[in-house]
Short mmCIF file of C-alpha atoms in Angstrom, two decimals:
data_model
loop_
_atom_site.label_atom_id
_atom_site.label_comp_id
_atom_site.label_asym_id
_atom_site.label_seq_id
_atom_site.Cartn_x
_atom_site.Cartn_y
_atom_site.Cartn_z
CA MET A 159 -22.41 -11.89 -3.59
CA GLY A 160 -19.05 -11.04 -2.26
CA GLU A 161 -17.64 -7.54 -1.86
CA SER A 162 -18.80 -6.31 -5.15
CA GLY A 163 -16.60 -3.51 -6.42
CA SER A 164 -13.46 -5.16 -4.93
CA ARG A 165 -10.64 -4.71 -7.53
CA LEU A 166 -8.61 -7.71 -8.46
CA LEU A 167 -5.44 -7.74 -10.67
CA ILE A 168 -4.96 -10.93 -12.67
CA VAL A 169 -1.43 -11.51 -13.85
CA ASP A 170 -0.89 -14.21 -16.48
CA ASP A 171 1.20 -14.34 -19.61
CA ASN A 172 -1.28 -16.54 -21.41
CA LYS A 173 -4.26 -14.78 -23.03
CA VAL A 174 -6.68 -17.66 -22.66
CA ASN A 175 -5.95 -17.91 -18.94
CA ARG A 176 -6.41 -14.17 -18.48
CA LEU A 177 -9.74 -14.26 -20.26
CA LEU A 178 -10.98 -17.28 -18.30
CA LEU A 179 -9.91 -15.91 -14.90
CA SER A 180 -11.30 -12.37 -15.65
CA ARG A 181 -14.65 -13.94 -16.60
CA SER A 182 -14.62 -16.13 -13.45
CA VAL A 183 -14.14 -13.32 -11.01
CA GLU A 184 -16.49 -10.98 -12.88
CA LEU A 185 -19.17 -13.72 -12.56
CA LEU A 186 -18.51 -13.54 -8.79
CA GLY A 187 -19.20 -9.77 -8.81
CA TYR A 188 -15.63 -8.53 -8.64
CA HIS A 189 -13.90 -6.03 -10.87
CA ALA A 190 -11.04 -7.59 -12.90
CA SER A 191 -7.99 -5.92 -14.38
CA VAL A 192 -5.21 -7.78 -16.21
CA ALA A 193 -1.44 -7.67 -16.63
CA GLU A 194 0.54 -9.97 -18.90
CA ASN A 195 3.68 -10.21 -16.87
CA GLY A 196 5.20 -9.42 -13.49
CA LYS A 197 6.81 -6.23 -14.63
CA ILE A 198 3.56 -4.73 -15.81
CA ALA A 199 1.83 -5.98 -12.74
CA MET A 200 4.21 -4.24 -10.39
CA GLN A 201 3.75 -1.02 -12.32
CA ARG A 202 -0.02 -1.23 -12.05
CA LEU A 203 0.11 -2.12 -8.40
CA ARG A 204 2.15 1.03 -7.74
CA ASP A 205 -0.08 3.27 -9.83
CA GLU A 206 -3.50 1.93 -8.84
CA THR A 207 -5.24 0.49 -5.85
CA PHE A 208 -6.13 -3.23 -5.81
CA ASP A 209 -7.70 -5.38 -3.19
CA LEU A 210 -6.23 -8.75 -4.23
CA LEU A 211 -3.78 -10.24 -6.72
CA LEU A 212 -4.23 -13.42 -8.66
CA LEU A 213 -0.77 -14.35 -9.73
CA ASP A 214 0.60 -16.83 -12.26
CA ILE A 215 4.21 -18.16 -11.71
CA GLU A 216 5.61 -19.04 -15.12
CA MET A 217 5.96 -15.77 -16.97
CA PRO A 218 8.58 -13.92 -19.12
CA GLU A 219 10.17 -10.67 -17.99
CA MET A 220 9.41 -11.07 -14.34
CA ASP A 221 7.97 -14.31 -12.90
CA GLY A 222 5.52 -14.87 -10.06
CA PHE A 223 8.29 -15.60 -7.53
CA GLU A 224 9.97 -12.31 -8.28
CA VAL A 225 6.66 -10.46 -7.96
CA LEU A 226 6.01 -12.07 -4.55
CA GLU A 227 9.49 -10.90 -3.45
CA ALA A 228 8.92 -7.36 -4.68
CA ILE A 229 5.59 -7.13 -2.94
CA LYS A 230 7.09 -8.35 0.36
CA LEU A 231 9.74 -5.62 0.21
CA ASP A 232 7.24 -2.77 -0.50
CA PRO A 233 5.59 -1.49 2.69
CA ALA A 234 2.70 -0.04 0.63
CA LEU A 235 1.98 -3.47 -0.98
CA ARG A 236 3.00 -5.86 1.76
CA ASP A 237 -0.61 -6.34 3.04
CA LEU A 238 -2.07 -7.12 -0.37
CA PRO A 239 -3.35 -10.66 -0.46
CA VAL A 240 -1.94 -12.74 -3.20
CA ILE A 241 -3.49 -15.95 -4.45
CA VAL A 242 -1.22 -17.86 -6.75
CA THR A 243 -3.00 -19.52 -9.66
CA SER A 244 -0.65 -21.83 -11.49
CA SER A 245 -0.05 -25.22 -12.81
CA VAL A 246 3.57 -25.44 -11.95
CA GLU A 247 4.86 -28.93 -11.44
CA GLY A 248 6.24 -29.93 -8.11
CA ILE A 249 5.14 -29.31 -4.56
CA ASP A 250 8.38 -27.49 -3.79
CA ASN A 251 7.14 -24.64 -6.00
CA VAL A 252 3.86 -24.41 -4.03
CA VAL A 253 5.84 -24.36 -0.79
CA ARG A 254 8.10 -21.64 -2.24
CA CYS A 255 4.97 -19.47 -2.99
CA ILE A 256 3.62 -19.79 0.48
CA GLU A 257 7.06 -19.05 2.03
CA LEU A 258 7.22 -15.90 -0.13
CA GLY A 259 4.02 -14.69 1.40
CA ALA A 260 1.31 -15.96 -0.88
CA GLU A 261 -2.08 -16.26 0.88
CA ASP A 262 -3.10 -19.33 -1.03
CA TYR A 263 -2.38 -21.56 -3.98
CA LEU A 264 -4.91 -22.65 -6.58
CA SER A 265 -3.94 -25.06 -9.27
CA LYS A 266 -5.16 -24.39 -12.87
CA PRO A 267 -7.64 -24.75 -14.25
CA VAL A 268 -9.09 -23.06 -11.31
CA ASN A 269 -12.11 -24.69 -9.64
CA PRO A 270 -14.88 -22.04 -9.51
CA VAL A 271 -16.09 -23.15 -6.05
CA LEU A 272 -12.56 -23.02 -4.61
CA LEU A 273 -11.94 -19.72 -6.34
CA LYS A 274 -15.07 -18.14 -4.77
CA ALA A 275 -14.14 -19.40 -1.30
CA ARG A 276 -10.51 -18.24 -1.48
CA LEU A 277 -11.39 -14.88 -2.89
CA ALA A 278 -13.91 -14.23 -0.21
CA SER A 279 -11.47 -15.22 2.48
CA GLY A 280 -8.54 -13.26 1.01
CA LEU A 281 -10.70 -10.08 0.65
CA GLU A 282 -12.03 -10.35 4.14
CA LYS A 283 -8.45 -10.51 5.48
CA LYS A 284 -7.61 -7.48 3.43
CA ARG A 285 -10.61 -5.65 4.80
CA LEU A 286 -9.64 -6.45 8.42
CA ARG A 287 -6.06 -5.32 7.85
CA ASP A 288 -7.24 -2.10 6.24
CA GLU A 289 -9.59 -1.42 9.07
CA GLN A 290 -6.77 -2.01 11.55
CA ARG A 291 -4.51 0.31 9.71
CA VAL A 292 -7.14 3.12 9.61
CA LEU A 293 -7.60 2.70 13.41
CA LEU A 294 -3.93 2.69 14.00
CA GLU A 295 -3.53 5.82 11.96
CA ARG A 296 -6.46 7.62 13.47
CA PHE A 297 -5.01 7.18 16.88
CA ALA A 298 -1.35 7.20 16.20
CA THR A 299 -0.38 9.25 13.06
CA SER A 300 1.08 7.53 10.05
CA GLU A 301 4.71 7.70 11.23
CA VAL A 302 3.99 5.90 14.51
CA ALA A 303 1.77 3.50 12.63
CA LEU A 304 4.59 2.71 10.30
CA ASP A 305 7.08 2.37 13.16
CA LEU A 306 4.67 -0.07 14.84
CA GLN A 307 4.21 -2.09 11.63
CA GLU A 308 7.92 -2.24 11.00
CA SER A 309 9.36 -2.92 14.46
CA GLY A 310 6.41 -4.12 16.41
CA PHE A 311 5.25 -2.75 19.73
CA ALA A 312 7.62 -2.56 22.68
CA LEU A 313 7.43 -0.33 25.62
CA GLY A 314 10.62 1.67 26.17
CA GLY A 315 12.37 4.64 24.67
CA ARG A 316 15.58 5.68 23.09
CA GLN A 317 17.65 8.86 23.15
CA VAL A 318 17.06 10.96 19.98
CA ASN A 319 17.91 14.43 18.87
CA ALA A 320 14.60 16.05 18.25
CA SER A 321 12.66 19.34 18.43
CA VAL A 322 9.53 19.56 20.63
CA LEU A 323 6.78 21.98 19.70
CA PHE A 324 3.95 23.09 21.92
CA CYS A 325 0.97 25.08 20.58
CA ASP A 326 -2.26 26.38 22.05
CA ILE A 327 -5.08 28.72 21.33
CA ARG A 328 -5.02 31.98 23.31
CA GLY A 329 -8.02 32.62 25.56
CA PHE A 330 -9.64 29.47 24.39
CA THR A 331 -11.74 28.88 27.60
CA ALA A 332 -13.23 32.36 27.37
CA LEU A 333 -13.91 31.85 23.70
CA SER A 334 -15.62 28.43 24.27
CA GLU A 335 -17.79 29.88 27.10
CA ASN A 336 -19.28 32.42 24.78
CA GLN A 337 -20.50 29.92 22.06
CA PRO A 338 -22.53 26.77 21.84
CA PRO A 339 -20.55 23.49 22.53
CA GLU A 340 -21.06 22.22 18.93
CA GLU A 341 -19.34 25.32 17.63
CA THR A 342 -16.43 24.82 19.98
CA ILE A 343 -16.02 21.16 18.76
CA GLU A 344 -16.24 22.35 15.18
CA LEU A 345 -13.64 25.00 15.80
CA LEU A 346 -11.32 22.44 17.41
CA ASN A 347 -11.69 20.06 14.52
CA ILE A 348 -10.78 22.69 12.02
CA TYR A 349 -7.93 23.92 14.16
CA TYR A 350 -6.55 20.34 14.60
CA THR A 351 -6.90 19.65 10.87
CA LEU A 352 -4.91 22.71 10.02
CA MET A 353 -2.27 22.14 12.62
CA PHE A 354 -1.84 18.44 11.74
CA GLU A 355 -1.46 19.41 8.10
CA ALA A 356 1.29 21.87 8.81
CA ILE A 357 3.12 19.54 11.20
CA ASP A 358 2.73 16.54 8.91
CA CYS A 359 4.06 18.53 5.90
CA HIS A 360 7.34 19.18 7.72
CA GLY A 361 7.85 15.61 8.97
CA GLY A 362 6.53 16.02 12.55
CA ILE A 363 4.08 13.97 14.41
CA VAL A 364 1.50 15.06 16.96
CA THR A 365 2.10 13.10 20.07
CA LEU A 366 -0.39 14.82 22.44
CA MET A 367 -3.65 16.69 22.30
CA ILE A 368 -5.31 18.20 25.31
CA GLY A 369 -8.25 20.48 24.73
CA ASP A 370 -6.87 23.22 22.53
CA GLY A 371 -3.15 22.35 23.22
CA LEU A 372 -0.95 20.04 21.26
CA MET A 373 2.51 18.77 21.36
CA ALA A 374 4.42 17.72 18.34
CA LEU A 375 7.68 15.94 17.85
CA PHE A 376 10.16 16.39 14.99
CA GLY A 377 12.92 13.84 14.51
CA ALA A 378 11.26 10.68 15.98
CA PRO A 379 10.25 7.95 15.36
CA GLN A 380 11.60 8.66 11.91
CA PRO A 381 14.78 10.72 11.99
CA LEU A 382 14.90 14.07 10.30
CA GLU A 383 18.06 15.72 8.88
CA ASP A 384 17.21 19.12 10.38
CA PRO A 385 14.45 18.79 13.09
CA ALA A 386 14.84 22.39 14.29
CA ARG A 387 14.40 23.84 10.79
CA CYS A 388 11.33 21.59 10.23
CA ALA A 389 9.77 22.63 13.49
CA VAL A 390 10.28 26.36 12.88
CA SER A 391 8.89 25.93 9.32
CA ALA A 392 5.91 24.05 10.62
CA ALA A 393 5.26 26.83 13.18
CA GLN A 394 5.30 29.46 10.45
CA ASP A 395 2.93 27.39 8.33
CA MET A 396 0.69 26.98 11.33
CA LEU A 397 0.48 30.68 11.85
CA ALA A 398 -0.17 31.27 8.05
CA MET A 399 -2.99 28.73 8.22
CA ILE A 400 -4.59 30.33 11.24
CA GLU A 401 -4.39 33.69 9.53
CA GLN A 402 -6.14 32.32 6.55
CA PHE A 403 -8.80 30.69 8.80
CA ASN A 404 -9.36 34.00 10.55
CA LEU A 405 -10.35 35.67 7.28
CA ASP A 406 -13.23 33.15 7.07
CA ARG A 407 -14.07 33.74 10.75
CA VAL A 408 -14.22 37.51 10.26
CA VAL A 409 -16.54 37.09 7.31
CA ALA A 410 -18.73 34.76 9.50
CA ASP A 411 -18.74 37.48 12.16
CA LYS A 412 -16.76 35.38 14.64
CA PRO A 413 -13.81 36.43 16.76
CA GLU A 414 -10.37 35.76 15.36
CA ILE A 415 -8.26 33.19 17.11
CA ARG A 416 -4.66 33.59 18.13
CA ILE A 417 -2.12 30.84 18.84
CA GLY A 418 1.22 30.69 20.73
CA ILE A 419 4.08 28.30 19.85
CA GLY A 420 7.12 27.20 21.79
CA ILE A 421 9.97 25.15 20.35
CA ALA A 422 13.01 23.52 22.09
CA THR A 423 15.61 21.38 20.46
CA GLY A 424 18.00 18.69 21.93
CA GLU A 425 18.23 15.16 23.39
CA VAL A 426 14.88 13.65 24.38
CA VAL A 427 13.87 10.18 25.19
CA ALA A 428 11.15 9.07 22.80
CA GLY A 429 9.23 5.83 22.71
CA TYR A 430 6.12 4.02 23.79
CA ALA A 431 5.07 4.58 27.35
CA GLY A 432 2.11 3.09 29.19
CA THR A 433 1.06 -0.49 29.70
CA GLN A 434 0.87 -3.41 27.35
CA GLN A 435 -2.83 -2.69 26.86
CA ARG A 436 -2.75 1.04 26.49
CA ALA A 437 0.37 2.96 25.44
CA THR A 438 1.16 6.09 23.62
CA TYR A 439 4.15 7.34 21.64
CA THR A 440 5.62 10.18 23.60
CA CYS A 441 8.77 11.90 24.59
CA ILE A 442 10.24 12.97 27.89
CA GLY A 443 13.12 15.21 28.88
CA SER A 444 13.85 18.77 30.10
CA LYS A 445 13.44 20.02 26.42
CA VAL A 446 9.81 19.00 26.61
CA ASN A 447 9.26 21.17 29.75
CA LEU A 448 11.29 24.04 28.13
CA ALA A 449 9.07 23.96 24.98
CA ALA A 450 5.91 24.06 27.13
CA ARG A 451 7.37 26.95 29.16
CA LEU A 452 8.28 28.85 25.98
CA GLU A 453 4.78 28.43 24.73
CA ALA A 454 3.38 29.80 27.89
CA HIS A 455 5.73 32.70 27.80
CA THR A 456 4.51 33.79 24.35
CA LYS A 457 1.46 35.11 26.20
CA VAL A 458 3.50 36.98 28.74
CA ILE A 459 5.40 39.00 26.19
CA GLY A 460 2.79 38.88 23.44
CA CYS A 461 4.70 37.12 20.61
CA GLU A 462 3.76 34.19 18.48
CA ILE A 463 6.75 31.83 18.30
CA LEU A 464 9.46 31.49 20.95
CA ILE A 465 12.45 29.17 20.49
CA ASP A 466 15.39 28.14 22.66
CA ASP A 467 19.00 28.65 22.06
CA ASP A 468 19.61 25.12 20.69
CA THR A 469 16.88 25.59 18.09
CA ARG A 470 18.31 28.94 17.13
CA SER A 471 21.85 27.41 16.73
CA ALA A 472 20.54 24.77 14.41
CA LEU A 473 19.06 27.37 12.01
CA ASP A 474 21.37 28.42 9.33
CA GLU A 475 19.38 31.53 8.65
CA LYS A 476 19.14 33.81 11.73
CA VAL A 477 17.25 36.68 10.19
CA GLY A 478 13.80 37.39 11.64
CA LEU A 479 14.88 36.40 15.06
CA LYS A 480 14.59 38.77 18.03
CA THR A 481 16.55 38.04 21.14
CA ILE A 482 14.78 38.31 24.48
CA HIS A 483 17.42 38.59 27.10
CA GLN A 484 17.66 36.65 30.36
CA VAL A 485 14.12 35.28 30.73
CA GLN A 486 13.35 33.44 33.91
CA LEU A 487 11.17 30.47 33.06
CA LYS A 488 9.30 28.51 35.69
CA GLY A 489 10.88 25.25 36.62
CA PHE A 490 14.44 26.34 35.28
CA SER A 491 16.81 27.70 37.79
CA ASP A 492 18.92 29.95 35.57
CA PRO A 493 17.64 32.78 33.41
CA ARG A 494 18.25 32.30 29.70
CA ASP A 495 18.15 34.07 26.39
CA VAL A 496 15.26 33.00 24.19
CA TYR A 497 14.36 34.09 20.65
CA SER A 498 11.17 35.27 19.09
CA VAL A 499 10.66 34.31 15.49
CA VAL A 500 9.10 37.23 13.70
CA PHE A 501 6.23 35.96 11.62
CA HIS A 502 5.75 38.05 8.53
CA GLN A 503 2.00 38.55 7.98
CA SER A 504 1.32 37.69 4.45
CA GLN A 505 -0.07 40.43 2.23
CA MET B 23 -6.51 -42.53 -31.86
CA THR B 24 -10.31 -42.91 -32.50
CA GLU B 25 -11.03 -41.46 -29.12
CA SER B 26 -12.07 -37.77 -29.09
CA PRO B 27 -9.14 -35.46 -28.12
CA ILE B 28 -11.60 -33.47 -26.02
CA ASP B 29 -13.17 -34.70 -22.85
CA GLN B 30 -16.81 -33.84 -23.57
CA SER B 31 -17.81 -33.69 -19.90
CA VAL B 32 -15.07 -31.14 -19.09
CA PHE B 33 -16.07 -29.09 -22.13
CA ALA B 34 -19.77 -29.21 -21.17
CA GLU B 35 -18.97 -28.19 -17.57
CA LEU B 36 -16.96 -25.21 -18.88
CA GLN B 37 -19.91 -24.06 -20.97
CA ASP B 38 -22.21 -24.53 -18.10
CA ALA B 39 -20.16 -22.55 -15.73
CA MET B 40 -19.05 -19.76 -18.12
CA GLY B 41 -21.80 -19.54 -20.74
CA SER B 42 -21.48 -20.86 -24.28
CA ASP B 43 -20.86 -17.41 -25.86
CA PHE B 44 -17.93 -16.90 -23.62
CA VAL B 45 -16.53 -20.38 -24.28
CA GLU B 46 -16.76 -19.68 -27.96
CA GLU B 47 -14.69 -16.50 -27.41
CA LEU B 48 -12.26 -18.53 -25.31
CA VAL B 49 -11.83 -21.27 -27.89
CA THR B 50 -11.33 -18.69 -30.63
CA THR B 51 -8.64 -17.07 -28.58
CA PHE B 52 -6.95 -20.39 -28.01
CA LEU B 53 -7.02 -21.17 -31.67
CA ASP B 54 -5.51 -17.78 -32.46
CA GLU B 55 -2.79 -17.96 -29.79
CA ALA B 56 -1.73 -21.59 -29.73
CA PRO B 57 -0.05 -21.79 -33.16
CA GLY B 58 2.31 -18.95 -32.14
CA ILE B 59 3.12 -20.76 -28.88
CA LEU B 60 3.85 -23.98 -30.84
CA THR B 61 6.10 -22.10 -33.22
CA GLU B 62 7.95 -20.60 -30.21
CA LEU B 63 8.25 -23.98 -28.72
CA LYS B 64 9.76 -25.52 -31.87
CA ARG B 65 12.18 -22.61 -32.17
CA ALA B 66 13.23 -22.96 -28.56
CA ALA B 67 13.75 -26.69 -29.03
CA GLU B 68 15.95 -26.13 -32.00
CA MET B 69 17.92 -23.35 -30.28
CA GLY B 70 18.26 -25.29 -27.01
CA GLU B 71 16.49 -22.55 -25.00
CA GLN B 72 15.32 -24.61 -22.08
CA ASN B 73 13.42 -21.89 -20.21
CA THR B 74 11.43 -20.68 -23.28
CA LEU B 75 10.67 -24.26 -24.11
CA ARG B 76 9.44 -25.05 -20.66
CA ARG B 77 7.31 -21.83 -20.49
CA ALA B 78 5.63 -22.60 -23.89
CA ALA B 79 4.90 -26.16 -22.94
CA HIS B 80 3.53 -24.90 -19.60
CA SER B 81 1.36 -22.40 -21.29
CA LEU B 82 -0.09 -24.97 -23.72
CA LYS B 83 -0.61 -27.40 -20.97
CA SER B 84 -2.74 -25.02 -18.86
CA ASN B 85 -4.85 -24.22 -21.85
CA ALA B 86 -5.28 -27.80 -22.84
CA ASN B 87 -6.55 -28.60 -19.29
CA ILE B 88 -9.18 -25.87 -19.49
CA PHE B 89 -10.84 -27.54 -22.51
CA GLY B 90 -10.34 -31.16 -21.36
CA ALA B 91 -7.78 -31.83 -24.04
CA HIS B 92 -6.07 -34.55 -21.98
CA GLU B 93 -3.72 -35.99 -24.51
CA LEU B 94 -2.44 -32.53 -25.49
CA ALA B 95 -2.02 -31.66 -21.80
CA GLU B 96 -0.02 -34.92 -21.20
CA LEU B 97 2.34 -34.34 -24.15
CA THR B 98 3.10 -30.73 -23.03
CA ARG B 99 3.35 -31.73 -19.38
CA GLN B 100 6.00 -34.31 -20.37
CA MET B 101 7.89 -31.62 -22.22
CA GLU B 102 7.63 -29.21 -19.34
CA ILE B 103 8.91 -31.60 -16.68
CA SER B 104 11.54 -33.44 -18.66
CA GLY B 105 13.13 -30.15 -19.54
CA LEU B 106 15.15 -31.97 -22.21
CA GLU B 107 15.18 -30.78 -25.76
CA PRO B 108 12.49 -32.89 -27.44
CA GLU B 109 13.21 -34.93 -30.52
CA PRO B 110 11.84 -33.56 -33.75
CA SER B 111 9.41 -36.47 -33.80
CA GLN B 112 7.97 -35.40 -30.48
CA ILE B 113 7.32 -31.89 -31.90
CA ASP B 114 5.62 -33.51 -34.88
CA ILE B 115 3.40 -35.62 -32.55
CA LEU B 116 2.47 -32.52 -30.56
CA ASN B 117 1.60 -30.56 -33.69
CA ALA B 118 -0.58 -33.46 -34.95
CA GLU B 119 -2.35 -33.57 -31.57
CA PHE B 120 -2.90 -29.88 -31.59
CA LYS B 121 -4.49 -30.12 -35.12
CA ARG B 122 -6.78 -32.95 -33.94
CA THR B 123 -7.77 -30.88 -30.84
CA ALA B 124 -8.33 -27.76 -32.87
CA THR B 125 -10.60 -29.58 -35.33
CA THR B 126 -12.65 -31.05 -32.56
CA LEU B 127 -12.99 -27.76 -30.81
CA LYS B 128 -14.22 -26.08 -34.00
CA ASP B 129 -16.71 -28.90 -34.55
CA LEU B 130 -17.97 -28.40 -30.97
CA LEU B 131 -18.59 -24.77 -31.56
CA ASP B 132 -20.34 -25.38 -34.84
CA GLY B 133 -22.36 -28.28 -33.55
#
């Protein structure tokens, strides 16, 4: 019966009540943990993972109302279903629980049939919410998912100061023509995993993936103190990871892969673009074009990372930068100085 | 006062749903815990600590309801909602009712 293995936390200051509730949910096939007041409960909720909370109201230290308030304020706990089990007197207290976000209210002693039905329904809601969140994260990255959960979805953008990063694999088409398609997909999966990791680590989000190319944004939707520094650090980590990956490829007798990265910093418009049915978090602006052109130019001059003047200005450490004078980039009328970030091969 | 302090049908239903062994454990826990709560309640009444008093009465009430101890539940419910400091005589009545309830519960376990 039920989702066996679902983990429930029972909060009640009375030992007899804790015992009875634990036994009741265990008989229904769930796993029960207990806490004797709100304070202990909040600690356990933050340290462990639970699927549902059975909460008493009258408790010393921190009562049920305070627990409901704390859960509501915590983005990581907000979706946890809470069923209040209490025998507080007065309908206004029940109303207060529901207003504070409780899923349901069961008066004590809890009727086993009602308990069973409410638990099943609460856990099903939790399962659907989790599923939705996983889907959202798979297609949107956790930052965008958080932004969507916090402010809701609305088409439209805003001006932000951000760094845009473009990256792709050199000679990928030739590489993929010389190997079976499954191997190409596997290579792409590993490549994306590594790149996502490096970008994520420095607070960036991947906004676009096309074949072997990707675009990442640093500074939106969540603002970063120093987006340029984050983007350059991410780029260096990306190269370090590829270098590590190549060691494995050499051992497996496969050709090494090379990547090129372009970074530009400045004002961009970031936001959701598309239709009400299908939209993506993206950014637009001449800095986006510039970053793409810089990435393309890494192939021309045979370097790994190229950054624009605004990115360079934002870096407090300018060592390891090599100026490339007066480069004429496609789509930009005036030639400009760009900078190659020297990547120090480890070992 | 000749009526049993425990509603036998509620008690039987509890045993049926939870198993007699477990109910024995539950009763033992109640008999261990309740005197402490009663002491706390008496102390809170003497000190005029409304919140502690209400919480203690509330706690006993919820336990009394589990076992079908209707009279004990009613006495504690009155204390919980009135919120006033009970007269010493009311505390005595409560203590007496708890003793009666405890004796019956022990008999039920032995019987």
